[in-house]
PDB file of C-alpha atoms in Angstrom:
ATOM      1  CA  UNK A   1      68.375  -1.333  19.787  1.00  0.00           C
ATOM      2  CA  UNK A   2      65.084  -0.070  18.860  1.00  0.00           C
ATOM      3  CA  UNK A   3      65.895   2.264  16.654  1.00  0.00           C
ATOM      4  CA  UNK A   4      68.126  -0.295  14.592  1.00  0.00           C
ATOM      5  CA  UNK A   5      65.302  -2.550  14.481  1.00  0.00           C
ATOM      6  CA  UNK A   6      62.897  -0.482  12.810  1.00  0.00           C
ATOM      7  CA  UNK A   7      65.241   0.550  10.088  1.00  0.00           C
ATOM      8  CA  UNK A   8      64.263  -2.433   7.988  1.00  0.00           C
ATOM      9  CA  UNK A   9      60.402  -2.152   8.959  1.00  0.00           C
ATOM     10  CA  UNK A  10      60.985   1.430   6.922  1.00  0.00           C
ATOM     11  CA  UNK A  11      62.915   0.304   4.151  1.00  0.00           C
ATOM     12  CA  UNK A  12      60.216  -2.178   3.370  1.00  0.00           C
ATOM     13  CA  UNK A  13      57.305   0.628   3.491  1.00  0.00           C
ATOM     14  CA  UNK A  14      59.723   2.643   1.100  1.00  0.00           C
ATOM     15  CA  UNK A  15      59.853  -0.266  -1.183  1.00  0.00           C
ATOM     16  CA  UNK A  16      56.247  -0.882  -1.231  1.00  0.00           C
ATOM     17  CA  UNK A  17      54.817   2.283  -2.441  1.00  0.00           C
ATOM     18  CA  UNK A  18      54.767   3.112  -6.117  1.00  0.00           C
ATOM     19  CA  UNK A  19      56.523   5.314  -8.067  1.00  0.00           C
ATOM     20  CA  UNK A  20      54.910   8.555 -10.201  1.00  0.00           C
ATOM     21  CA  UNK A  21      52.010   7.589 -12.601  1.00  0.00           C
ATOM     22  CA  UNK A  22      52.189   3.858 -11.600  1.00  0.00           C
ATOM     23  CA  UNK A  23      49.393   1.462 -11.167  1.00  0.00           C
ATOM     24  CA  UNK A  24      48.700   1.088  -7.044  1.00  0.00           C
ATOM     25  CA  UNK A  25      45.879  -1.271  -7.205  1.00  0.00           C
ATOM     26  CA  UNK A  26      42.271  -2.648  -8.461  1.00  0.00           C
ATOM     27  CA  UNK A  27      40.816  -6.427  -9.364  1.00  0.00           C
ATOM     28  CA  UNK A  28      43.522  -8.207  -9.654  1.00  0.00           C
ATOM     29  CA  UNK A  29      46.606  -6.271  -8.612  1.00  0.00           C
ATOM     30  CA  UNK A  30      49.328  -7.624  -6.408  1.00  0.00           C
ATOM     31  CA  UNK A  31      51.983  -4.974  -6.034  1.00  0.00           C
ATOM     32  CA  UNK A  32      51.992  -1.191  -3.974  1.00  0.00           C
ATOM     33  CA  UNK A  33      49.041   0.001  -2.844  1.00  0.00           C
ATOM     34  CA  UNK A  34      50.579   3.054  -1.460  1.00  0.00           C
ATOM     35  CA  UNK A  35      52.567   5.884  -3.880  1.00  0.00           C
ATOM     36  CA  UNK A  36      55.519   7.932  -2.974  1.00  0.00           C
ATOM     37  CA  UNK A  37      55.568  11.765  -1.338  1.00  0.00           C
ATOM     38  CA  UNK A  38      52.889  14.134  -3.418  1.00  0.00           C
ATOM     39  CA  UNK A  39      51.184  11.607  -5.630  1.00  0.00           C
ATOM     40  CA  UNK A  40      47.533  10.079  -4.562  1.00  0.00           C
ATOM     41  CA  UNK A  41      46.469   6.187  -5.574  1.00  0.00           C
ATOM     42  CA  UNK A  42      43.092   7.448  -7.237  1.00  0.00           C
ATOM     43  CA  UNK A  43      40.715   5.046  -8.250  1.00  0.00           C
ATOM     44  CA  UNK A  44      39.983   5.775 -12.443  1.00  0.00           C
ATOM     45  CA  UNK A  45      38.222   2.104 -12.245  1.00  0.00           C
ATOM     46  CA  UNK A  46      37.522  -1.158 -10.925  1.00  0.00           C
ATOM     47  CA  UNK A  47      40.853  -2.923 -12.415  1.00  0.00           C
ATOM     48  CA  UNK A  48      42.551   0.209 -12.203  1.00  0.00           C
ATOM     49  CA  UNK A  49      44.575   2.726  -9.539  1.00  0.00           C
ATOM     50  CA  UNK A  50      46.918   4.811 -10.762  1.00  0.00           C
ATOM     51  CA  UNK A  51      49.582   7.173  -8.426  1.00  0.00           C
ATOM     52  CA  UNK A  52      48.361  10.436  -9.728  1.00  0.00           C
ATOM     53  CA  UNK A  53      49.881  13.960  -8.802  1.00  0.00           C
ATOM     54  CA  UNK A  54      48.543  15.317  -5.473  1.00  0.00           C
ATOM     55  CA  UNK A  55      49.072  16.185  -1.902  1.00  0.00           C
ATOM     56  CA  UNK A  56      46.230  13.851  -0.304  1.00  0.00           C
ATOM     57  CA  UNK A  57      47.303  11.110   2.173  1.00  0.00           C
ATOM     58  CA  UNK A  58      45.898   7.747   0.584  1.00  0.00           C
ATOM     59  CA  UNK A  59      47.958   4.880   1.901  1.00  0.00           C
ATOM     60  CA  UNK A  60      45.832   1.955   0.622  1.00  0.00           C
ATOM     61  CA  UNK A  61      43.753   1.583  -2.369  1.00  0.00           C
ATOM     62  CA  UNK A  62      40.458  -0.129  -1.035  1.00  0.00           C
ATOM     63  CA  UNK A  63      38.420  -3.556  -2.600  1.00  0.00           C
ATOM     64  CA  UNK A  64      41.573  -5.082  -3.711  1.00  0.00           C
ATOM     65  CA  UNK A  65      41.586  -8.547  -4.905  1.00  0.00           C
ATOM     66  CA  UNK A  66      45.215 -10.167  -4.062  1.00  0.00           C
ATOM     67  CA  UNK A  67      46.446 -12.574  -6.769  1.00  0.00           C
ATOM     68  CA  UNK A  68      48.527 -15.583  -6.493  1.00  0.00           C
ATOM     69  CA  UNK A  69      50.332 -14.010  -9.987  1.00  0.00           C
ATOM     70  CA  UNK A  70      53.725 -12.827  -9.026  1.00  0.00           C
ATOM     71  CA  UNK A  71      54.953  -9.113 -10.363  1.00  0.00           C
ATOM     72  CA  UNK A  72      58.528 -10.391 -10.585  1.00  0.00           C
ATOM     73  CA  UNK A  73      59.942 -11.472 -13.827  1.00  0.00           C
ATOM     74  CA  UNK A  74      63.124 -12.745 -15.350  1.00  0.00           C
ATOM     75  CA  UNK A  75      65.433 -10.717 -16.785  1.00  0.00           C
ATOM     76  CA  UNK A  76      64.604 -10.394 -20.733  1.00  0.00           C
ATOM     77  CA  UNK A  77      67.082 -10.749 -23.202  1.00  0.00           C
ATOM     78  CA  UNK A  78      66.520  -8.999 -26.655  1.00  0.00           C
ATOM     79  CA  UNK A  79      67.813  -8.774 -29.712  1.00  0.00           C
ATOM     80  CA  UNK A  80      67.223  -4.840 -30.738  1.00  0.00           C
ATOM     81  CA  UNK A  81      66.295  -4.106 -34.705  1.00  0.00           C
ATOM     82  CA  UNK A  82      66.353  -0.858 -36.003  1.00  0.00           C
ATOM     83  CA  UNK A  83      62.808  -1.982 -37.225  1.00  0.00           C
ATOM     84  CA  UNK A  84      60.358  -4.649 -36.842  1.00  0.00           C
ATOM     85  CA  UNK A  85      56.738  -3.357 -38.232  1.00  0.00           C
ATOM     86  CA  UNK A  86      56.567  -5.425 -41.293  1.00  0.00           C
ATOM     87  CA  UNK A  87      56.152  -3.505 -44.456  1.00  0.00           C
ATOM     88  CA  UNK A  88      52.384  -5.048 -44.726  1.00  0.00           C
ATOM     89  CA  UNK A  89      51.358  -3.696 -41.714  1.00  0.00           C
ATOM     90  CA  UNK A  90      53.298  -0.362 -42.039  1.00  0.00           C
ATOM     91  CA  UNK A  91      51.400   0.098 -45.651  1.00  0.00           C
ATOM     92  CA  UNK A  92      47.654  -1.106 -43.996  1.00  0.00           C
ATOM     93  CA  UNK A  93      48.227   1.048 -40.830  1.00  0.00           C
ATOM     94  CA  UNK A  94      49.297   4.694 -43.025  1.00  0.00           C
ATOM     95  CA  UNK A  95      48.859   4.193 -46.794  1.00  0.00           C
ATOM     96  CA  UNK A  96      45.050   5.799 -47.561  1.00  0.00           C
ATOM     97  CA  UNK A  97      45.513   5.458 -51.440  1.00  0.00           C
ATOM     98  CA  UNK A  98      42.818   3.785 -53.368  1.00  0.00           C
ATOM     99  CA  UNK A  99      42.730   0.197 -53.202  1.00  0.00           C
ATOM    100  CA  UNK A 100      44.615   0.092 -50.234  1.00  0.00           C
ATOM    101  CA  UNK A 101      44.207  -2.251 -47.322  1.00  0.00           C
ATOM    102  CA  UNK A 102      41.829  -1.163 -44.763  1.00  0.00           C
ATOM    103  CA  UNK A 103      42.978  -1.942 -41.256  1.00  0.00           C
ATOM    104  CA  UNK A 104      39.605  -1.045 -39.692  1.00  0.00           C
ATOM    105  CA  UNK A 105      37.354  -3.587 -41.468  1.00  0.00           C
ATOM    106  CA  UNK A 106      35.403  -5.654 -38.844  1.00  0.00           C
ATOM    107  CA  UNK A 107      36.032  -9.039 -40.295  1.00  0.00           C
ATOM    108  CA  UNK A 108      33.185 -12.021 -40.399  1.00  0.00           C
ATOM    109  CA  UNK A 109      34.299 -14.151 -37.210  1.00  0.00           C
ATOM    110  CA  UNK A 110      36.767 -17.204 -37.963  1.00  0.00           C
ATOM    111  CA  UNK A 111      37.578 -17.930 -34.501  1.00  0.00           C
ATOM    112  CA  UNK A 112      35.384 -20.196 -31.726  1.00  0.00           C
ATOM    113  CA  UNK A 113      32.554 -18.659 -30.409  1.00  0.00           C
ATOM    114  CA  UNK A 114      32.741 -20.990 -27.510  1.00  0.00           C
ATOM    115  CA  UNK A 115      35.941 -20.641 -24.981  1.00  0.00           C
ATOM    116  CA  UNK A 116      38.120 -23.685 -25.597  1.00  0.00           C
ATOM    117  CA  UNK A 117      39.677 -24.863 -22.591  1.00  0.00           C
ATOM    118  CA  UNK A 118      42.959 -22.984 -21.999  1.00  0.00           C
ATOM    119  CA  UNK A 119      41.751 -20.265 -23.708  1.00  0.00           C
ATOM    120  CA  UNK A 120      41.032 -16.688 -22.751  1.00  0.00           C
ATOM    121  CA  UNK A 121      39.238 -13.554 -24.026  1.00  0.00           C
ATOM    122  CA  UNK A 122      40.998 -10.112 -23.672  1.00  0.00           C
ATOM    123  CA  UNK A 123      38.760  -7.107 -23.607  1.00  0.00           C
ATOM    124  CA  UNK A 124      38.764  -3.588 -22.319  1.00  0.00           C
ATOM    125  CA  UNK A 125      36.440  -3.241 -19.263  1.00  0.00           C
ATOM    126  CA  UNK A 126      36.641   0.852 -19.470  1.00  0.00           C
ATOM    127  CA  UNK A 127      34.989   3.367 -21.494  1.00  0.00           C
ATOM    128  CA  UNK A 128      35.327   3.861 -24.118  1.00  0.00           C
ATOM    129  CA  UNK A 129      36.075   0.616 -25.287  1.00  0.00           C
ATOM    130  CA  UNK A 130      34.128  -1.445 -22.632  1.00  0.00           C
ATOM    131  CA  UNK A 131      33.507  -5.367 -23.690  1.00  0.00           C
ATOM    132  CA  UNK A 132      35.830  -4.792 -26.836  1.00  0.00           C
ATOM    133  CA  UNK A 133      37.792  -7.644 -27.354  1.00  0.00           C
ATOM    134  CA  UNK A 134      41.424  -8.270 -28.617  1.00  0.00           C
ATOM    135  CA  UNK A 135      40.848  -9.681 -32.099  1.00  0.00           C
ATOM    136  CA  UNK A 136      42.936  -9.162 -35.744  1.00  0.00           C
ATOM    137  CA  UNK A 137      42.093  -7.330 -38.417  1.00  0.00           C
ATOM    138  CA  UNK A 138      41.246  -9.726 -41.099  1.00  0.00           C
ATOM    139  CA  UNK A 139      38.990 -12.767 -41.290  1.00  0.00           C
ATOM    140  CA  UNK A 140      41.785 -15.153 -42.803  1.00  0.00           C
ATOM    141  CA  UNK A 141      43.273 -16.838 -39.647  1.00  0.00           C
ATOM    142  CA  UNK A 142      45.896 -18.263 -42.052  1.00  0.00           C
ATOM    143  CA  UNK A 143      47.429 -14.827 -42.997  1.00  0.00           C
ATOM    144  CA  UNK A 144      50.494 -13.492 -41.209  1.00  0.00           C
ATOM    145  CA  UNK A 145      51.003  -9.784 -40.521  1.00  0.00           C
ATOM    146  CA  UNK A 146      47.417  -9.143 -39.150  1.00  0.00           C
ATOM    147  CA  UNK A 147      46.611  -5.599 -37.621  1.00  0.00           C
ATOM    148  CA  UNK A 148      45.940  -6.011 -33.908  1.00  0.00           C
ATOM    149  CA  UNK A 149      42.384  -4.663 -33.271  1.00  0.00           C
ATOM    150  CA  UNK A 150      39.603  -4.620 -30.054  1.00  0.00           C
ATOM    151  CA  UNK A 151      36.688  -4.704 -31.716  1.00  0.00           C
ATOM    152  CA  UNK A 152      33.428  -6.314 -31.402  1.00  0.00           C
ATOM    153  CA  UNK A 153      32.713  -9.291 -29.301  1.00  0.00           C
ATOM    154  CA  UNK A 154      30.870 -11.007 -31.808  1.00  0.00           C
ATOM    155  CA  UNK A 155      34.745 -11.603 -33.942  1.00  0.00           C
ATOM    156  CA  UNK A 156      36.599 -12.034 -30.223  1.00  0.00           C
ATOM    157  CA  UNK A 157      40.025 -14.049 -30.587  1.00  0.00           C
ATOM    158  CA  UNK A 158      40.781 -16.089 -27.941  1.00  0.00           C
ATOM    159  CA  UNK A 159      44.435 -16.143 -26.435  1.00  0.00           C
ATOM    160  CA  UNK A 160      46.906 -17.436 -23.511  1.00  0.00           C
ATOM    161  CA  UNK A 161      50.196 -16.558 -22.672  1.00  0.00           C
ATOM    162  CA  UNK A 162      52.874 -19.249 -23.363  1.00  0.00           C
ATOM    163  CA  UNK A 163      56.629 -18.386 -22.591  1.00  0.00           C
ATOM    164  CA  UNK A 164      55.909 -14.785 -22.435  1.00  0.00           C
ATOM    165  CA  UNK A 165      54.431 -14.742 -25.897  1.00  0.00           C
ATOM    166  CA  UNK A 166      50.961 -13.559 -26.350  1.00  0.00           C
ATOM    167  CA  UNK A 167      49.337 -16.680 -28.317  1.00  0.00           C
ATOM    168  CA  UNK A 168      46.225 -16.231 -30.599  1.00  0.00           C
ATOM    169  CA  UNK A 169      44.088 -19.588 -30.526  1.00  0.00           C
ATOM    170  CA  UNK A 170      44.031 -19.637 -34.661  1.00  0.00           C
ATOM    171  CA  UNK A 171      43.547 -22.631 -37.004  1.00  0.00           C
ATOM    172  CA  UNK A 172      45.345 -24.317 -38.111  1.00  0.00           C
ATOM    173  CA  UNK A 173      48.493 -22.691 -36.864  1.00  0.00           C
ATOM    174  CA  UNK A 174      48.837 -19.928 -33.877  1.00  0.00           C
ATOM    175  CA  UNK A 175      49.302 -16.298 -34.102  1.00  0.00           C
ATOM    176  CA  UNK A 176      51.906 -14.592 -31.972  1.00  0.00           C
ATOM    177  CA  UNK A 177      51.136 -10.735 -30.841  1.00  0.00           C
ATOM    178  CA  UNK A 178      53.835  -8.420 -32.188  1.00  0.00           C
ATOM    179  CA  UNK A 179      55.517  -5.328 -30.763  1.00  0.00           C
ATOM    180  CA  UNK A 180      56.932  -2.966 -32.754  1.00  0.00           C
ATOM    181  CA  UNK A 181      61.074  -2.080 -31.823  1.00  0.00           C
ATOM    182  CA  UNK A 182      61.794   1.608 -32.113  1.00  0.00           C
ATOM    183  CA  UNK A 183      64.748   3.195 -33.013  1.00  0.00           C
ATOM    184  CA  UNK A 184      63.825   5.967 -30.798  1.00  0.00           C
ATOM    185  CA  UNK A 185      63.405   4.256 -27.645  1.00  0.00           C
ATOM    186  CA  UNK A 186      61.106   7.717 -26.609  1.00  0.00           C
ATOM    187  CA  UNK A 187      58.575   6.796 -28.937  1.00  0.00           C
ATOM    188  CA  UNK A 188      54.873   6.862 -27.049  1.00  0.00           C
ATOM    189  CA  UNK A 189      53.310   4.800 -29.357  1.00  0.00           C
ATOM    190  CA  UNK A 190      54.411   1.175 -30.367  1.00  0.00           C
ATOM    191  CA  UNK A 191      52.218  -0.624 -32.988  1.00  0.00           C
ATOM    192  CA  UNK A 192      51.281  -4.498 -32.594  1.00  0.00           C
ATOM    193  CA  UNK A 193      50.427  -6.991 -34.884  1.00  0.00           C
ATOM    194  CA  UNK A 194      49.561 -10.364 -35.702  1.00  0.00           C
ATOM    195  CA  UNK A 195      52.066 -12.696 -36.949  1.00  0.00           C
ATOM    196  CA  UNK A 196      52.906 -16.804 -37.346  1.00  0.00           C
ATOM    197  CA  UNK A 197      56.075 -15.183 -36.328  1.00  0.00           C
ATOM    198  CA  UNK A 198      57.067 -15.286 -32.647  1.00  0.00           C
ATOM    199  CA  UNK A 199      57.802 -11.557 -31.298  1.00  0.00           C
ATOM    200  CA  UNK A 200      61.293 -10.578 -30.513  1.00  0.00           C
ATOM    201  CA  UNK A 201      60.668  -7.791 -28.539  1.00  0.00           C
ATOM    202  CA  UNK A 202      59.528  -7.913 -24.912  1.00  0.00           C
ATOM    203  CA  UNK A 203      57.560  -9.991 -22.560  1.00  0.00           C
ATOM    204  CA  UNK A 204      53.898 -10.152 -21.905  1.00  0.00           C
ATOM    205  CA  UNK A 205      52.251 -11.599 -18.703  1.00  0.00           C
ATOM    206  CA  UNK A 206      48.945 -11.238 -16.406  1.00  0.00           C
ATOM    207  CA  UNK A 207      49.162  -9.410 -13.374  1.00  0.00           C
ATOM    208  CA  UNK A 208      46.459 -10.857 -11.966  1.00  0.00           C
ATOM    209  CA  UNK A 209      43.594 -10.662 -14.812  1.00  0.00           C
ATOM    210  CA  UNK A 210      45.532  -7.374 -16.230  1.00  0.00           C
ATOM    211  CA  UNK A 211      47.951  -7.994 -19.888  1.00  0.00           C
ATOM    212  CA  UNK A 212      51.580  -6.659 -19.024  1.00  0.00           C
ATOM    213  CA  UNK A 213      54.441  -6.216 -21.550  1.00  0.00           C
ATOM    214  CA  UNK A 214      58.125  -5.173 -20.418  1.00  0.00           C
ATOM    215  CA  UNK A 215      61.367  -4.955 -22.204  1.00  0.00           C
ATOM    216  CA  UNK A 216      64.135  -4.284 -20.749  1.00  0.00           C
ATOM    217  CA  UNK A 217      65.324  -1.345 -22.817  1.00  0.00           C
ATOM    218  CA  UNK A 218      62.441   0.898 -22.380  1.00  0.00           C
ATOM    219  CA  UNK A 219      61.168   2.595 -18.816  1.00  0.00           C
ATOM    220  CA  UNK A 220      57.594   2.499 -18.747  1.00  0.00           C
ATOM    221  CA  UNK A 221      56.381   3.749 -15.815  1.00  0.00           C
ATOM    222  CA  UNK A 222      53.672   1.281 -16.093  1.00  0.00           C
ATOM    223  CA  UNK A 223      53.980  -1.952 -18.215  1.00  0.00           C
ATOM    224  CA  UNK A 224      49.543  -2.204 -18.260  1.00  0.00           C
ATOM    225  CA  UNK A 225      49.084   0.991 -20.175  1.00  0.00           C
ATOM    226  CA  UNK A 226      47.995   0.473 -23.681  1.00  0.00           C
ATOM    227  CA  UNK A 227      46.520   2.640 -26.284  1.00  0.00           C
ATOM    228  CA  UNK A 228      43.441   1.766 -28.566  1.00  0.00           C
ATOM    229  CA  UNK A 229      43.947   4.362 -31.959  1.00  0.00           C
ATOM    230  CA  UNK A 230      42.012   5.354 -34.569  1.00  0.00           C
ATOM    231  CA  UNK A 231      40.024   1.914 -36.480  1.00  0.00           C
ATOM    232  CA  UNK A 232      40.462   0.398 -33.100  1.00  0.00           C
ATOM    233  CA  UNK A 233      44.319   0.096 -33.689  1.00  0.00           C
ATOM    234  CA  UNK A 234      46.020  -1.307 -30.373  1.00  0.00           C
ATOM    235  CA  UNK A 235      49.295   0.336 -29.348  1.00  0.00           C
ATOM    236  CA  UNK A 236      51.768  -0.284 -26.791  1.00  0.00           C
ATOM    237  CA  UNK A 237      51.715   2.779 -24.089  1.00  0.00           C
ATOM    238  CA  UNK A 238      55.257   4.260 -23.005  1.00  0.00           C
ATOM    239  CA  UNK A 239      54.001   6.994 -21.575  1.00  0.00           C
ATOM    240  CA  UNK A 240      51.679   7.457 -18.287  1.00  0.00           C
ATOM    241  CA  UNK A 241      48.383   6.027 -18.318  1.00  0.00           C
ATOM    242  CA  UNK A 242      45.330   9.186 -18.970  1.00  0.00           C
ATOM    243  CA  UNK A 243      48.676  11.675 -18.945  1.00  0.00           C
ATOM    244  CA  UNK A 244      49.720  13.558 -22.240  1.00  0.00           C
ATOM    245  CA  UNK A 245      47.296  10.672 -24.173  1.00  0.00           C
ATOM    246  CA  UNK A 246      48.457  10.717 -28.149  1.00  0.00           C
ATOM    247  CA  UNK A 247      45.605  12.357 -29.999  1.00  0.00           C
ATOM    248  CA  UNK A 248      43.035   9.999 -31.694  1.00  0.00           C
ATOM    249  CA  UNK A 249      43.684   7.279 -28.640  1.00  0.00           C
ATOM    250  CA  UNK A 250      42.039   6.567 -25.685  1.00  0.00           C
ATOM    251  CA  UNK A 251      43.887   5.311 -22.815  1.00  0.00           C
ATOM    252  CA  UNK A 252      43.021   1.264 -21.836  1.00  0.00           C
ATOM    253  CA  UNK A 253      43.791  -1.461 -19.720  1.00  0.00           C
ATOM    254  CA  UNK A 254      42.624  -4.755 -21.093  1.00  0.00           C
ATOM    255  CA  UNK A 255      42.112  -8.127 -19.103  1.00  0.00           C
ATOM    256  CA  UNK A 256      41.676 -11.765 -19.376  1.00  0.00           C
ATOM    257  CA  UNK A 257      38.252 -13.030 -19.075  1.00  0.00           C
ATOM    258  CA  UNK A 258      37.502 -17.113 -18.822  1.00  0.00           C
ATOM    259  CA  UNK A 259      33.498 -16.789 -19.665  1.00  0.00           C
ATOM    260  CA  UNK A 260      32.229 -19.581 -21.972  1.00  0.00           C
ATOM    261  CA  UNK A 261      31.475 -16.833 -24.607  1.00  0.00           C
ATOM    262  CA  UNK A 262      32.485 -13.232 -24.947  1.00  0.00           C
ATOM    263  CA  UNK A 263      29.318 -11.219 -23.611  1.00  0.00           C
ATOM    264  CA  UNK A 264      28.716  -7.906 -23.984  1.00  0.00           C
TER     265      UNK A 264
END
């Protein structure tokens, strides 16, 4: 009788621990702590644990913060597009002939300087792009189509989550955070972007202070990897977090952050 009584005791520790190249802990983080057989939870920083290849026992990750922020999430429903990168942003992100649109302009700051209440910042809090903030790429707040951009806090948007949409605190309408939808569902980069139109693909949420996105037609072996690009250019991550990084990104995590202004 023992024996039968422990078998669910194990099954739960099996469930618990996190699979290859997922995130086991930091500020924040509510899920595994542990990872499975021949991957370590390594510390890379405060927000951040990752299950990284290696033979060392490390069943906990230590200074956790627990969150009342639930991992779970309802199933998503999508509606897949053979393509969803409007042609402005397409032509801003790769067309370098004269005259073009530059997508890497630091614009003069349209948005509050002061949090408004229900309001976030979202900023890196990693080299190298520690204290940049989430932020578009032009200074008209009434243009659609804007290149998503963490840049200096001095032009820092302030956002929320509403209904699984990432919401951009514009006036005088809101900006919705758009993710591109690949054919090839193997792509490692997806580009975002700015838009008064909601996005159809996928569904962001905190885990704690950390910016998810999931969909349910792509794997991701962790849903808080993201990608800042060349001109600051924010990308979804498919891939492992610091593993085969694209070349001319760095690897990021970025966070919610309630202070009255966005500091340095």
């Amino acid at each position: 009788m023992r024996v039968l009584a422990s078998i669910p005791v194990l099954a739960a520790v099996a469930s618990a621990q996190g699979s290859a190249w997922s995130q086991c802990g930091g500020i924040g983080w509510a899920g595994a702590t542990s990872c499975v057989s021949g991957y370590t939870c390594t510390k890379l920083n405060d927000y951040y644990y990752q299950c990284i290849p290696g033979s060392t026992t490390y069943p906990t990750c230590p200074g956790l913060t627990t969150s009342t922020s639930s991992s779970s999430a309802a199933p998503v429903t999508t509606t897949l597009k053979t393509s969803t990168v409007p042609t402005s942003i397409r032509s801003t992100i790769f067309d370098s002939s004269p005259g073009a649109p530059s997508a890497t302009a630091v614009p003069s700051n349209p948005n509050p300087t002061v949090l408004e209440p229900g309001w976030y910042w979202i900023r890196a809090v990693a080299a190298p792009n520690f204290h940049k903030y989430l932020q578009s790429g032009t200074s008209s707040a009434a243009s659609s189509n804007q290149t998503a951009l963490l840049e200096d806090h001095t032009t820092a948007g302030q956002f929320n989550i509403i209904d699984g949409q990432i919401v951009f605190n514009t006036k005088p309408s809101q900006l919705y955070l758009n993710v591109e939808n690949p054919a090839d569902k193997t792509q490692r980069k997806l580009k975002t972007w700015f838009s008064t139109t909601k996005n159809a693909y996928g569904t962001f949420k905190f885990q704690g202070d950390t910016l998810t996105w999931s969909v349910a037609d792509i794997k991701r072996p962790n849903e808080a990897a993201w990608l800042v690009c060349t001109g600051q250019e924010v990308f979804i991550n498919t891939g492992a977090y610091l593993y085969q990084t694209p070349a001319g990104c760095a690897d990021q995590t970025i966070h919610s952050y309630s202070g009255s202004t966005a500091d340095l």
